[in-house]
XYZ file of C-alpha atoms in Angstrom:
765
model
C 104.449 138.879 98.916
C 104.390 139.182 95.150
C 102.765 136.277 93.328
C 104.521 134.537 90.485
C 103.107 134.641 86.996
C 99.752 133.067 86.278
C 100.624 129.437 85.530
C 100.018 128.176 82.038
C 101.868 125.525 80.033
C 104.714 125.328 79.479
C 105.441 125.924 83.141
C 108.838 127.142 84.226
C 109.997 124.705 86.925
C 113.273 125.387 88.738
C 115.211 122.362 90.025
C 117.385 123.450 92.946
C 120.258 121.103 93.820
C 121.795 121.039 97.296
C 125.379 120.563 96.051
C 127.422 120.503 92.869
C 130.101 117.975 93.857
C 129.114 114.747 92.093
C 126.339 112.935 90.268
C 124.859 110.609 92.887
C 121.710 108.518 92.591
C 119.348 111.349 93.522
C 121.060 113.741 91.135
C 120.948 111.208 88.305
C 117.248 110.629 88.956
C 116.561 114.359 88.778
C 118.686 114.740 85.651
C 116.769 111.957 83.906
C 113.466 113.477 85.014
C 114.502 116.823 83.498
C 115.489 115.070 80.265
C 112.125 113.290 80.059
C 109.789 116.219 80.739
C 107.237 117.099 78.088
C 108.514 120.394 76.576
C 104.965 121.524 75.897
C 104.175 121.210 79.594
C 107.367 122.072 81.489
C 110.440 124.223 80.799
C 113.121 123.151 83.291
C 115.672 125.455 84.884
C 118.544 123.721 86.699
C 119.909 125.787 89.585
C 123.277 124.748 91.035
C 125.141 126.232 94.018
C 128.423 126.329 92.089
C 130.089 125.722 88.696
C 131.070 122.126 89.357
C 130.357 118.714 87.850
C 126.561 119.001 87.867
C 126.660 122.486 86.362
C 128.783 121.174 83.509
C 126.463 118.212 82.990
C 123.363 120.354 82.510
C 125.140 122.845 80.273
C 126.350 119.995 78.079
C 122.823 118.585 77.966
C 121.435 121.901 76.703
C 119.355 122.515 79.831
C 118.719 126.100 80.889
C 121.134 126.370 83.821
C 121.872 128.985 86.467
C 123.706 129.510 89.735
C 122.059 129.949 93.132
C 124.356 130.097 96.142
C 123.370 127.990 99.162
C 125.741 129.075 101.978
C 126.415 126.762 104.880
C 123.928 126.849 107.731
C 126.550 126.136 110.373
C 127.030 129.842 111.120
C 123.530 130.791 112.360
C 124.414 134.446 112.948
C 125.827 134.993 109.475
C 123.881 137.198 107.073
C 124.977 135.121 104.068
C 122.075 132.597 104.186
C 119.502 135.380 104.334
C 121.116 137.235 101.461
C 121.046 133.966 99.495
C 117.332 133.507 100.224
C 116.605 137.016 98.950
C 118.719 136.493 95.838
C 116.971 133.213 95.097
C 113.538 134.823 95.519
C 114.498 137.563 93.070
C 115.767 134.935 90.610
C 112.505 132.982 90.837
C 110.496 136.122 90.102
C 112.826 137.268 87.321
C 112.718 133.890 85.574
C 108.918 133.636 86.045
C 109.206 130.321 87.845
C 105.874 128.608 88.575
C 107.225 125.797 90.810
C 110.568 125.253 92.539
C 111.567 121.605 93.014
C 114.146 120.763 95.693
C 115.862 117.400 96.061
C 117.779 117.719 99.357
C 116.866 119.136 102.787
C 119.202 122.121 102.441
C 117.842 122.909 98.982
C 114.298 122.525 100.344
C 114.976 125.036 103.126
C 116.304 127.684 100.749
C 113.647 126.951 98.109
C 110.841 127.023 100.667
C 111.894 130.372 102.183
C 112.581 131.984 98.815
C 109.364 130.557 97.418
C 107.381 132.172 100.213
C 108.920 135.551 99.359
C 108.348 135.111 95.626
C 104.891 133.525 95.826
C 106.181 130.315 94.228
C 105.181 126.896 95.647
C 107.961 124.488 96.607
C 108.010 120.740 95.973
C 110.335 118.782 98.270
C 111.479 115.485 96.748
C 112.034 113.298 99.834
C 114.566 110.625 98.866
C 115.797 109.301 102.219
C 113.976 107.332 104.926
C 116.432 108.455 107.611
C 114.810 111.240 109.606
C 116.534 114.522 110.253
C 115.860 116.470 113.455
C 112.070 116.273 113.938
C 111.661 120.046 114.098
C 113.739 120.459 110.926
C 111.694 117.920 108.977
C 108.520 119.634 110.236
C 109.859 123.016 109.076
C 110.664 121.698 105.598
C 107.279 119.972 105.298
C 105.580 123.188 106.364
C 107.444 125.191 103.738
C 106.575 122.631 101.026
C 103.317 122.713 99.124
C 103.861 119.111 98.022
C 106.160 116.331 99.255
C 107.118 113.760 96.630
C 108.289 110.613 98.423
C 110.299 108.082 96.437
C 108.599 105.206 98.257
C 105.776 104.494 100.657
C 108.433 103.451 103.167
C 109.982 106.929 103.004
C 106.568 108.506 103.481
C 105.763 106.269 106.442
C 109.154 106.725 108.120
C 109.749 110.408 107.524
C 106.474 112.192 106.779
C 103.761 110.313 108.663
C 105.351 110.927 112.102
C 104.966 114.666 111.508
C 101.174 114.350 111.577
C 98.162 114.179 109.246
C 98.775 117.727 107.994
C 102.114 116.670 106.498
C 100.889 113.325 105.183
C 98.075 115.125 103.343
C 100.731 116.961 101.311
C 102.647 113.802 100.431
C 102.463 111.733 97.262
C 104.443 108.593 96.464
C 106.219 108.702 93.092
C 108.753 105.897 92.744
C 112.121 106.450 91.126
C 112.333 105.283 87.539
C 114.812 104.487 84.789
C 114.863 104.486 81.019
C 113.880 100.858 80.516
C 114.160 101.177 76.734
C 117.844 102.125 77.022
C 118.798 99.907 79.969
C 118.927 96.530 78.258
C 121.746 93.966 78.205
C 124.629 94.640 75.806
C 126.468 91.363 75.020
C 129.410 93.165 73.438
C 129.923 95.438 76.435
C 129.614 92.420 78.752
C 132.418 90.558 77.050
C 134.650 93.639 76.876
C 134.374 94.652 80.536
C 134.714 91.110 81.869
C 137.838 90.666 79.757
C 139.228 93.958 81.079
C 138.613 92.833 84.667
C 139.977 89.336 84.028
C 136.698 87.660 85.008
C 136.357 84.133 83.657
C 133.509 83.412 81.280
C 131.878 80.895 83.629
C 132.362 83.000 86.787
C 129.333 84.425 88.571
C 129.994 88.146 88.930
C 127.998 89.914 91.639
C 127.962 93.698 91.598
C 127.490 96.291 94.337
C 126.815 99.614 92.615
C 126.756 102.817 94.659
C 128.850 105.329 96.551
C 131.215 103.687 99.036
C 129.529 104.916 102.213
C 128.757 103.053 105.430
C 125.005 102.765 105.026
C 125.407 101.001 101.670
C 126.850 97.972 103.493
C 130.023 97.280 101.538
C 131.637 95.850 104.675
C 128.705 93.469 105.218
C 128.896 92.366 101.577
C 132.620 91.600 101.801
C 132.161 89.675 105.047
C 129.331 87.681 103.456
C 131.437 86.897 100.389
C 134.295 85.691 102.616
C 131.950 83.324 104.447
C 130.453 82.065 101.188
C 133.908 81.263 99.834
C 134.831 79.492 103.064
C 131.774 77.279 102.594
C 132.420 76.697 98.867
C 136.034 77.594 98.049
C 135.853 76.203 94.528
C 132.777 78.192 93.508
C 133.718 80.651 90.723
C 132.274 83.776 92.379
C 133.567 87.312 91.897
C 132.442 90.695 93.270
C 132.609 94.060 91.526
C 132.414 97.233 93.656
C 131.564 100.257 91.494
C 131.104 103.672 93.067
C 132.690 106.867 94.263
C 135.026 106.640 97.220
C 135.329 110.385 97.902
C 132.205 110.939 100.094
C 133.515 108.852 103.068
C 137.260 108.307 102.522
C 137.876 106.540 105.855
C 135.155 103.995 105.193
C 136.409 103.583 101.621
C 139.904 102.801 102.935
C 138.448 100.170 105.242
C 136.557 98.601 102.336
C 139.730 98.447 100.236
C 141.514 96.743 103.110
C 138.749 94.164 103.473
C 138.757 93.528 99.713
C 142.496 92.795 99.838
C 142.261 90.357 102.760
C 143.727 86.859 102.099
C 140.377 85.140 101.692
C 139.179 87.647 99.082
C 142.351 88.581 97.238
C 141.800 88.319 93.494
C 138.054 87.843 93.929
C 137.048 91.517 94.355
C 137.346 94.162 91.648
C 137.023 97.866 92.459
C 136.025 100.459 89.854
C 135.293 104.165 90.187
C 131.804 105.272 89.318
C 131.130 105.484 85.606
C 128.113 107.094 83.928
C 128.113 104.211 81.435
C 126.003 102.033 83.679
C 124.637 99.910 80.848
C 128.066 98.387 80.193
C 128.606 97.956 83.932
C 125.361 96.063 84.519
C 125.809 94.045 81.327
C 128.979 92.545 82.809
C 127.176 91.408 85.975
C 125.305 88.200 86.677
C 123.467 89.565 89.734
C 123.161 92.664 91.876
C 123.843 92.617 95.590
C 122.307 95.398 97.720
C 123.363 94.923 101.375
C 122.160 98.381 102.368
C 121.398 99.349 105.943
C 118.980 102.063 104.839
C 117.523 103.208 101.534
C 114.960 105.589 100.159
C 114.275 103.726 96.944
C 117.448 102.350 95.404
C 118.194 103.546 91.907
C 120.798 100.819 91.451
C 118.132 98.246 92.253
C 115.705 99.332 89.547
C 118.549 99.834 87.056
C 119.573 96.229 87.637
C 115.966 95.092 87.300
C 115.662 96.907 83.971
C 118.837 95.104 82.845
C 117.222 91.763 83.679
C 119.468 90.945 86.641
C 118.543 88.849 89.676
C 118.998 90.466 93.081
C 120.273 89.653 96.570
C 119.331 92.446 98.966
C 118.614 93.560 102.510
C 115.111 92.843 103.733
C 113.836 96.420 104.130
C 110.355 97.850 103.430
C 111.746 100.200 100.790
C 113.455 97.260 99.059
C 110.294 95.143 99.140
C 108.422 97.885 97.278
C 110.684 97.206 94.310
C 111.119 93.430 94.703
C 108.035 92.213 96.583
C 108.452 88.458 96.317
C 110.960 85.585 96.120
C 110.540 85.497 92.359
C 112.308 88.885 92.233
C 115.005 88.747 94.931
C 116.591 86.735 97.721
C 116.510 88.834 100.896
C 118.558 88.798 104.106
C 118.228 90.826 107.328
C 120.221 94.086 107.151
C 123.728 93.711 108.564
C 123.512 89.883 108.780
C 126.587 88.695 106.882
C 125.872 85.006 107.529
C 122.356 85.175 106.074
C 123.600 87.228 103.129
C 126.303 84.621 102.460
C 123.652 81.911 102.245
C 121.670 83.900 99.675
C 124.787 84.585 97.608
C 125.553 80.873 97.518
C 121.971 79.976 96.588
C 121.971 82.343 93.636
C 125.529 81.524 92.517
C 124.750 77.792 92.352
C 121.470 78.039 90.409
C 121.730 79.446 86.873
C 118.065 78.667 86.130
C 116.984 80.671 89.191
C 119.089 83.608 88.026
C 117.471 83.486 84.615
C 113.887 83.289 85.967
C 114.478 86.034 88.500
C 116.113 88.290 85.920
C 113.185 87.906 83.499
C 110.671 88.671 86.265
C 112.641 91.759 87.298
C 112.846 93.052 83.743
C 109.074 92.697 83.321
C 108.389 94.442 86.633
C 110.742 97.325 85.836
C 109.055 97.956 82.486
C 105.584 97.832 84.042
C 106.229 99.819 87.233
C 109.409 101.893 86.991
C 109.582 103.305 83.472
C 110.963 106.825 83.154
C 108.276 108.196 80.826
C 105.469 107.254 83.224
C 107.497 108.732 86.102
C 107.855 112.058 84.287
C 104.123 112.190 83.544
C 103.385 111.518 87.223
C 105.663 114.338 88.396
C 104.205 116.730 85.816
C 100.767 115.801 87.090
C 101.776 116.720 90.631
C 102.917 120.162 89.452
C 99.642 120.823 87.673
C 97.451 119.526 90.487
C 99.374 121.697 92.923
C 98.920 124.845 90.844
C 95.259 124.109 90.141
C 94.604 123.678 93.866
C 96.395 126.936 94.727
C 94.420 128.915 92.160
C 91.050 127.716 93.433
C 91.720 127.506 97.173
C 90.635 131.022 98.193
C 87.547 130.985 96.005
C 86.478 127.599 97.347
C 87.074 128.649 100.932
C 84.984 131.820 100.535
C 82.178 129.920 98.844
C 82.233 127.172 101.487
C 82.058 129.742 104.293
C 79.114 131.485 102.629
C 77.259 128.217 102.029
C 77.900 127.072 105.592
C 76.507 130.332 106.946
C 73.469 130.017 104.705
C 72.886 126.484 105.965
C 72.916 127.682 109.564
C 70.283 130.321 108.762
C 68.084 127.796 106.965
C 68.228 125.402 109.892
C 67.076 128.177 112.208
C 63.593 127.971 110.628
C 62.407 124.388 111.290
C 59.076 123.072 109.984
C 57.044 119.909 110.207
C 57.959 117.158 107.739
C 55.112 115.824 105.598
C 54.659 112.574 103.719
C 54.004 112.681 99.937
C 50.382 112.569 98.789
C 48.741 110.681 95.950
C 48.229 113.663 93.649
C 50.354 114.578 90.617
C 54.108 114.763 91.008
C 55.675 118.070 89.982
C 59.237 117.970 88.685
C 61.297 121.134 88.984
C 63.360 120.999 85.805
C 67.158 121.272 86.044
C 68.762 124.347 84.483
C 70.493 122.778 81.464
C 69.524 120.707 78.468
C 71.988 117.906 79.232
C 70.799 117.571 82.823
C 67.230 117.283 81.586
C 68.212 114.584 79.079
C 69.869 112.608 81.877
C 66.745 113.040 84.038
C 64.391 111.399 81.524
C 64.256 108.251 83.653
C 62.458 110.228 86.361
C 59.111 110.701 84.562
C 59.408 107.177 83.132
C 59.846 105.582 86.584
C 57.059 107.659 88.085
C 54.706 106.815 85.229
C 55.587 103.141 85.648
C 54.431 103.456 89.273
C 51.116 104.959 88.155
C 51.892 108.576 89.020
C 50.843 111.554 86.911
C 53.878 113.695 86.094
C 53.999 117.452 85.526
C 57.029 119.681 84.985
C 57.792 123.274 85.958
C 60.709 124.832 84.138
C 61.994 127.140 81.445
C 64.063 127.021 78.259
C 65.681 123.995 76.567
C 65.528 121.840 79.708
C 61.752 122.200 79.827
C 61.571 121.521 76.080
C 63.476 118.236 76.546
C 61.209 117.005 79.345
C 58.204 118.062 77.271
C 59.276 115.439 74.682
C 58.909 112.657 77.252
C 55.786 110.577 76.556
C 55.418 110.193 80.326
C 54.945 113.896 81.101
C 51.263 114.829 81.244
C 51.612 118.592 81.572
C 54.260 121.294 81.515
C 54.305 124.647 83.285
C 56.524 127.459 82.112
C 57.651 130.380 84.201
C 59.013 133.883 83.757
C 62.689 134.828 83.840
C 64.829 134.555 86.945
C 64.148 133.328 90.457
C 61.224 135.728 90.827
C 59.428 134.217 87.824
C 60.013 130.701 89.156
C 58.651 131.560 92.613
C 55.542 133.229 91.163
C 54.793 130.151 89.054
C 55.362 127.854 92.039
C 52.990 129.846 94.275
C 50.370 129.709 91.505
C 50.376 125.899 91.818
C 49.472 125.897 95.538
C 45.869 124.934 94.832
C 46.640 122.399 92.076
C 46.380 119.365 94.380
C 49.989 118.313 93.955
C 50.927 115.160 95.823
C 54.703 115.772 95.826
C 57.474 117.871 94.325
C 60.851 116.519 93.208
C 63.634 119.105 92.829
C 65.959 117.942 90.034
C 68.530 120.682 90.610
C 71.939 119.667 91.927
C 73.763 123.005 92.033
C 74.308 125.395 94.944
C 71.512 127.870 94.176
C 68.457 128.073 96.426
C 65.799 129.156 93.926
C 64.333 125.740 93.073
C 64.349 124.595 96.703
C 62.438 127.754 97.660
C 60.060 127.148 94.748
C 59.464 123.573 95.905
C 58.507 124.877 99.319
C 56.351 127.629 97.767
C 54.083 125.065 96.065
C 52.839 123.981 99.489
C 53.284 120.301 98.548
C 55.648 117.834 100.264
C 58.993 118.153 98.512
C 62.110 116.017 98.101
C 65.574 116.940 96.898
C 69.282 116.421 97.478
C 71.080 117.975 100.428
C 73.354 120.127 98.306
C 74.765 123.422 99.651
C 72.718 123.323 102.851
C 69.257 123.086 101.212
C 68.048 120.164 103.328
C 65.873 122.289 105.733
C 63.721 123.406 102.805
C 62.723 119.841 101.904
C 60.399 117.423 103.628
C 62.809 114.657 102.621
C 66.468 115.378 101.837
C 68.696 112.734 100.280
C 72.460 112.796 101.003
C 74.423 114.782 98.440
C 75.542 112.647 95.480
C 79.104 111.400 95.049
C 80.968 111.036 91.763
C 78.416 108.653 90.310
C 76.447 108.786 87.040
C 74.032 111.714 87.103
C 71.317 109.549 85.565
C 71.594 107.202 88.572
C 71.370 110.193 90.923
C 68.116 111.288 89.297
C 66.733 107.751 89.276
C 67.358 107.425 93.021
C 65.328 110.595 93.576
C 62.443 109.178 91.527
C 62.453 105.933 93.497
C 61.667 107.790 96.724
C 58.136 107.989 95.283
C 58.045 105.147 92.748
C 59.592 102.530 95.066
C 63.012 100.853 95.047
C 61.960 98.159 92.565
C 60.256 100.527 90.127
C 60.896 99.990 86.422
C 60.271 102.302 83.501
C 57.582 101.301 81.000
C 58.696 99.831 77.709
C 59.199 102.277 74.883
C 61.354 105.298 74.071
C 62.250 107.894 76.680
C 61.763 110.633 74.080
C 59.123 111.070 71.397
C 60.212 113.228 68.457
C 57.211 115.147 67.077
C 56.230 113.985 63.609
C 56.246 117.511 62.203
C 59.807 118.050 63.400
C 60.976 114.737 61.945
C 59.347 115.569 58.586
C 60.936 119.035 58.502
C 64.399 117.639 59.163
C 63.969 114.863 56.591
C 62.998 117.430 53.953
C 65.976 119.613 54.836
C 68.370 116.679 54.596
C 66.808 115.642 51.314
C 67.425 119.076 49.845
C 71.049 118.737 50.991
C 71.393 115.475 49.085
C 71.274 113.077 52.046
C 69.267 110.029 51.051
C 67.108 108.131 53.547
C 69.225 105.516 55.305
C 72.516 107.097 54.209
C 75.160 107.276 56.956
C 75.122 110.678 58.652
C 77.519 111.996 61.293
C 76.248 114.992 63.246
C 78.995 117.154 64.743
C 78.179 119.601 67.532
C 81.239 121.703 68.553
C 79.653 123.555 71.462
C 79.815 123.139 75.224
C 78.873 125.284 78.197
C 82.442 126.205 79.166
C 85.491 126.913 76.964
C 87.516 124.265 78.794
C 85.053 121.627 77.580
C 85.432 122.475 73.876
C 87.684 120.407 71.686
C 88.428 123.182 69.201
C 87.332 124.257 65.732
C 90.481 123.030 63.969
C 90.117 119.580 65.503
C 86.459 119.251 64.503
C 87.348 120.457 61.003
C 90.109 117.833 60.728
C 87.598 115.170 61.766
C 85.031 116.322 59.193
C 87.709 116.412 56.489
C 88.822 112.894 57.397
C 85.272 111.563 57.125
C 84.800 113.273 53.771
C 88.121 111.938 52.448
C 87.118 108.384 53.307
C 83.564 108.746 52.030
C 82.470 107.102 55.272
C 79.443 109.300 55.919
C 77.837 112.620 55.151
C 78.530 115.279 57.770
C 76.093 117.737 59.342
C 77.302 120.578 61.573
C 74.775 121.600 64.193
C 74.500 123.983 67.104
C 72.186 126.332 68.871
C 72.089 130.117 68.370
C 74.835 130.486 70.975
C 77.101 128.174 68.974
C 77.023 130.213 65.747
C 80.553 131.567 66.236
C 81.953 128.086 66.942
C 80.237 126.651 63.869
C 81.619 129.511 61.774
C 85.136 128.765 63.086
C 84.796 125.124 61.997
C 83.627 126.187 58.533
C 86.588 128.570 58.171
C 88.997 125.831 59.243
C 87.503 123.460 56.664
C 87.785 126.076 53.930
C 91.376 126.835 54.931
C 92.240 123.147 54.611
C 90.549 122.883 51.211
C 88.055 120.342 52.565
C 84.416 120.204 51.423
C 81.838 121.878 53.666
C 79.255 119.838 55.576
C 76.129 118.892 53.650
C 74.082 120.666 56.318
C 74.946 123.512 58.679
C 72.221 124.351 61.180
C 72.295 126.762 64.099
C 68.633 127.723 63.856
C 66.966 124.503 64.992
C 64.372 124.538 67.729
C 64.681 121.756 70.293
C 62.196 119.373 68.577
C 64.049 119.782 65.244
C 67.414 119.275 66.933
C 66.061 116.084 68.475
C 64.840 114.960 65.056
C 68.268 115.597 63.504
C 69.998 113.672 66.288
C 67.519 110.804 65.929
C 68.453 110.639 62.233
C 72.214 110.578 62.955
C 74.208 107.387 62.516
C 76.766 108.758 65.017
C 76.877 111.942 67.093
C 80.238 113.633 67.784
C 80.780 116.419 70.298
C 81.936 117.542 73.700
C 80.198 117.094 77.034
C 77.058 119.039 76.136
C 73.293 118.892 76.133
C 73.062 117.538 72.571
C 75.450 114.696 73.518
C 73.093 113.469 76.230
C 70.055 114.125 74.053
C 71.552 111.936 71.323
C 72.267 109.216 73.884
C 68.686 109.424 75.168
C 67.533 108.923 71.583
C 69.594 105.733 71.401
C 72.226 107.035 68.991
C 75.913 106.012 69.205
C 78.105 108.885 70.361
C 81.776 109.821 70.339
C 82.716 112.575 72.775
C 85.854 114.359 73.935
C 86.092 114.997 77.678
C 88.957 116.584 79.590
C 87.916 118.590 82.656
C 84.606 116.739 82.720
C 84.181 114.206 85.536
C 83.684 111.203 83.285
C 82.243 109.040 86.061
C 79.290 111.433 86.265
C 78.765 112.532 82.676
C 79.646 109.608 80.397
C 76.519 108.733 78.400
C 74.722 105.647 79.613
C 74.578 102.301 77.890
C 76.538 100.725 75.026
C 77.660 102.530 71.909
C 79.370 105.504 73.550
C 83.091 106.232 73.157
C 84.751 108.845 75.382
C 88.233 110.071 74.442
C 90.554 111.733 76.932
C 94.189 112.835 77.032
C 95.619 112.562 80.562
C 98.621 114.777 79.892
C 98.584 117.090 82.909
C 97.471 114.837 85.710
C 94.375 116.892 86.417
C 91.632 115.221 84.383
C 88.157 115.718 85.744
C 88.877 119.021 87.492
C 85.354 120.245 86.560
C 86.677 123.796 86.124
C 84.890 126.321 83.909
C 88.212 128.111 83.338
C 91.429 126.117 83.152
C 93.684 127.344 85.970
C 96.693 126.266 83.917
C 95.968 128.633 81.039
C 95.365 125.962 78.358
C 93.168 122.891 78.474
C 95.798 120.500 77.126
C 93.620 117.601 78.238
C 91.341 118.631 75.343
C 93.920 119.940 72.883
C 95.886 116.700 72.890
C 93.029 114.451 71.875
C 94.131 113.715 68.320
C 91.616 114.067 65.461
C 92.886 110.743 64.132
C 91.883 108.983 67.358
C 88.405 110.520 67.209
C 88.111 109.587 63.528
C 88.975 105.974 64.348
C 86.299 105.949 67.072
C 83.708 107.404 64.702
C 84.543 104.845 62.001
C 84.209 102.047 64.545
C 80.868 103.448 65.683
C 79.679 103.674 62.081
C 80.677 100.065 61.501
C 78.782 99.044 64.616
C 75.753 101.077 63.618
C 75.673 99.530 60.138
C 75.846 96.122 61.807
C 73.026 96.979 64.166
C 75.271 97.091 67.228
C 75.149 100.837 67.905
C 78.857 101.674 68.217
C 81.324 100.682 70.886
C 82.249 101.507 74.424
C 85.253 103.640 75.212
């Protein structure tokens, strides 16, 4: 198997159609989806089995279009289907297709087999609730990497019976329509009604859809006949609009029923027309007497047009029109009940108006085409992201599971914490340490002496806590940490708290090496090394995770002492004040500190974006701008400066990449607003009580959003995969960061500055 190209926006997505005969509801839905895709995210390729109506439609629309033969499957011994599968696989590889999207079972079979040969995942768009042969549905679901069901009813009827494995691949994405375009047209209404000879005061019901048995045209005509028997003077008309070619015998029967004596002159028959806006504008209500649906396109088109509805009482219909304020429902196939609902709606103009308004509002809120396209794009990106990381995650999980088994093979007695000092094993990163500042505060509030063992910026942050009595450094690597931990065996420690939450064992081994009772989180099988192991944290704020660890010793009701969590050294504050003074920043003058760095490239907003923000602040004279970073951020800072110079914007009043941690803390404490990515300085600024504005894409916002008021977080959910927590974007470009507009960040910074000047400290995102 040869894999397809490494996915990266814009993705090439092939849409394989099962036939080329006519534009039905499913085909129209796919065509509108293709038209509404974001060109920066997806490049569509329409693949048709022949040069017919659909082929011409996509060529006329300017869509990249090709041919892919799908021979009949009724000759199982023929070689033609297998040759077609091979040809399709070669086409997918040649066109560098990342995903193949199939809308019918036959298309799904060919796409799934060819996709397996080409290394391209297949998405099966399940549009019908009627089940095929169970083994055939199971085969198609097995070939599909994702099943997009047009309704929960379709999922429950067709996918759930296959088993949990199939349901796990399914997502519900309702059909949608262009609600901005589908609005009533009074001129078209008058013209079509005049053409049909429909009186101005007549109530015109419409049944829109192919003339096939399951659509219930015969039930509708029988119901209309009964309604007219009950109220012969009621000015009611019925318009049947749809293709008659798919089931000609049934269509002939419908024409005969429409010409029966009781209905003659009351029923109008039109062929399908793509100008559905004019068609719906002429109607007063939609009737949907269907025996089975997936998720009716005609129904949501009528809702968008503000029409009331009479329909069959089916689960898939109730998903669109859930209550009596949206539709009058009758049991499927019950002509008498349907007649009663037709009469009720025909006699009550006020009810029609209320129901139509409610349907229009629901269509705009729930079934808009743009939101539908974003949802489908999101499914593509989530699918590709999952495929890229699946093997790596499986290997890592197997290794961690094996390690856990080995650790559990060496049991030891569990000990209760003592009354001596509490040693904190510092987390590995600056931001983690800033979020852990509640730990020494809570312990100190409970009367415990707090010491810290660590290295680098994380240790420097915890050293600024007024509640830490002593710090212990250690040499590089795990060996240096273990040596330092063993050296503390005779220090009379009462307990050790391991603040590390990653999968490495070093700190858990160090906690055990101190000889003191130790507590930590059961992450990656480390529980056997602790005397007390807390369950691994969920997607909750990291600060709350650390606080829960502290309360195992401080008590559940423990509170931190009053006062700041960080104490900036006076010498550092004086040095920064002098440096700002030399740069022309007066005491009390508004200062925005921008930090463009982050641990991983996917978490960085981009030099050009930060430069545009700085230029916008300078143009408005809203604040002076300082550009800060650590030694590792020098290249990023230089990129921002080059972007500013290229735009002809003034440079920041201060550029600093040489600050030690105490001086960085002093600069952040002086800031009116901090701007950056998810980084250590962001959380340090928040710990210092400064308002912040941050850009987060792959970051899990529930865990890493700064605590408290005054913090705005900006995100761009363009690819449906926000919060993936990936160090490298599996899609090639982190559009969730790129698409956060500098203007939006500027507005958030200006709002935070206004709040800060008013003493309110910014605003929440």
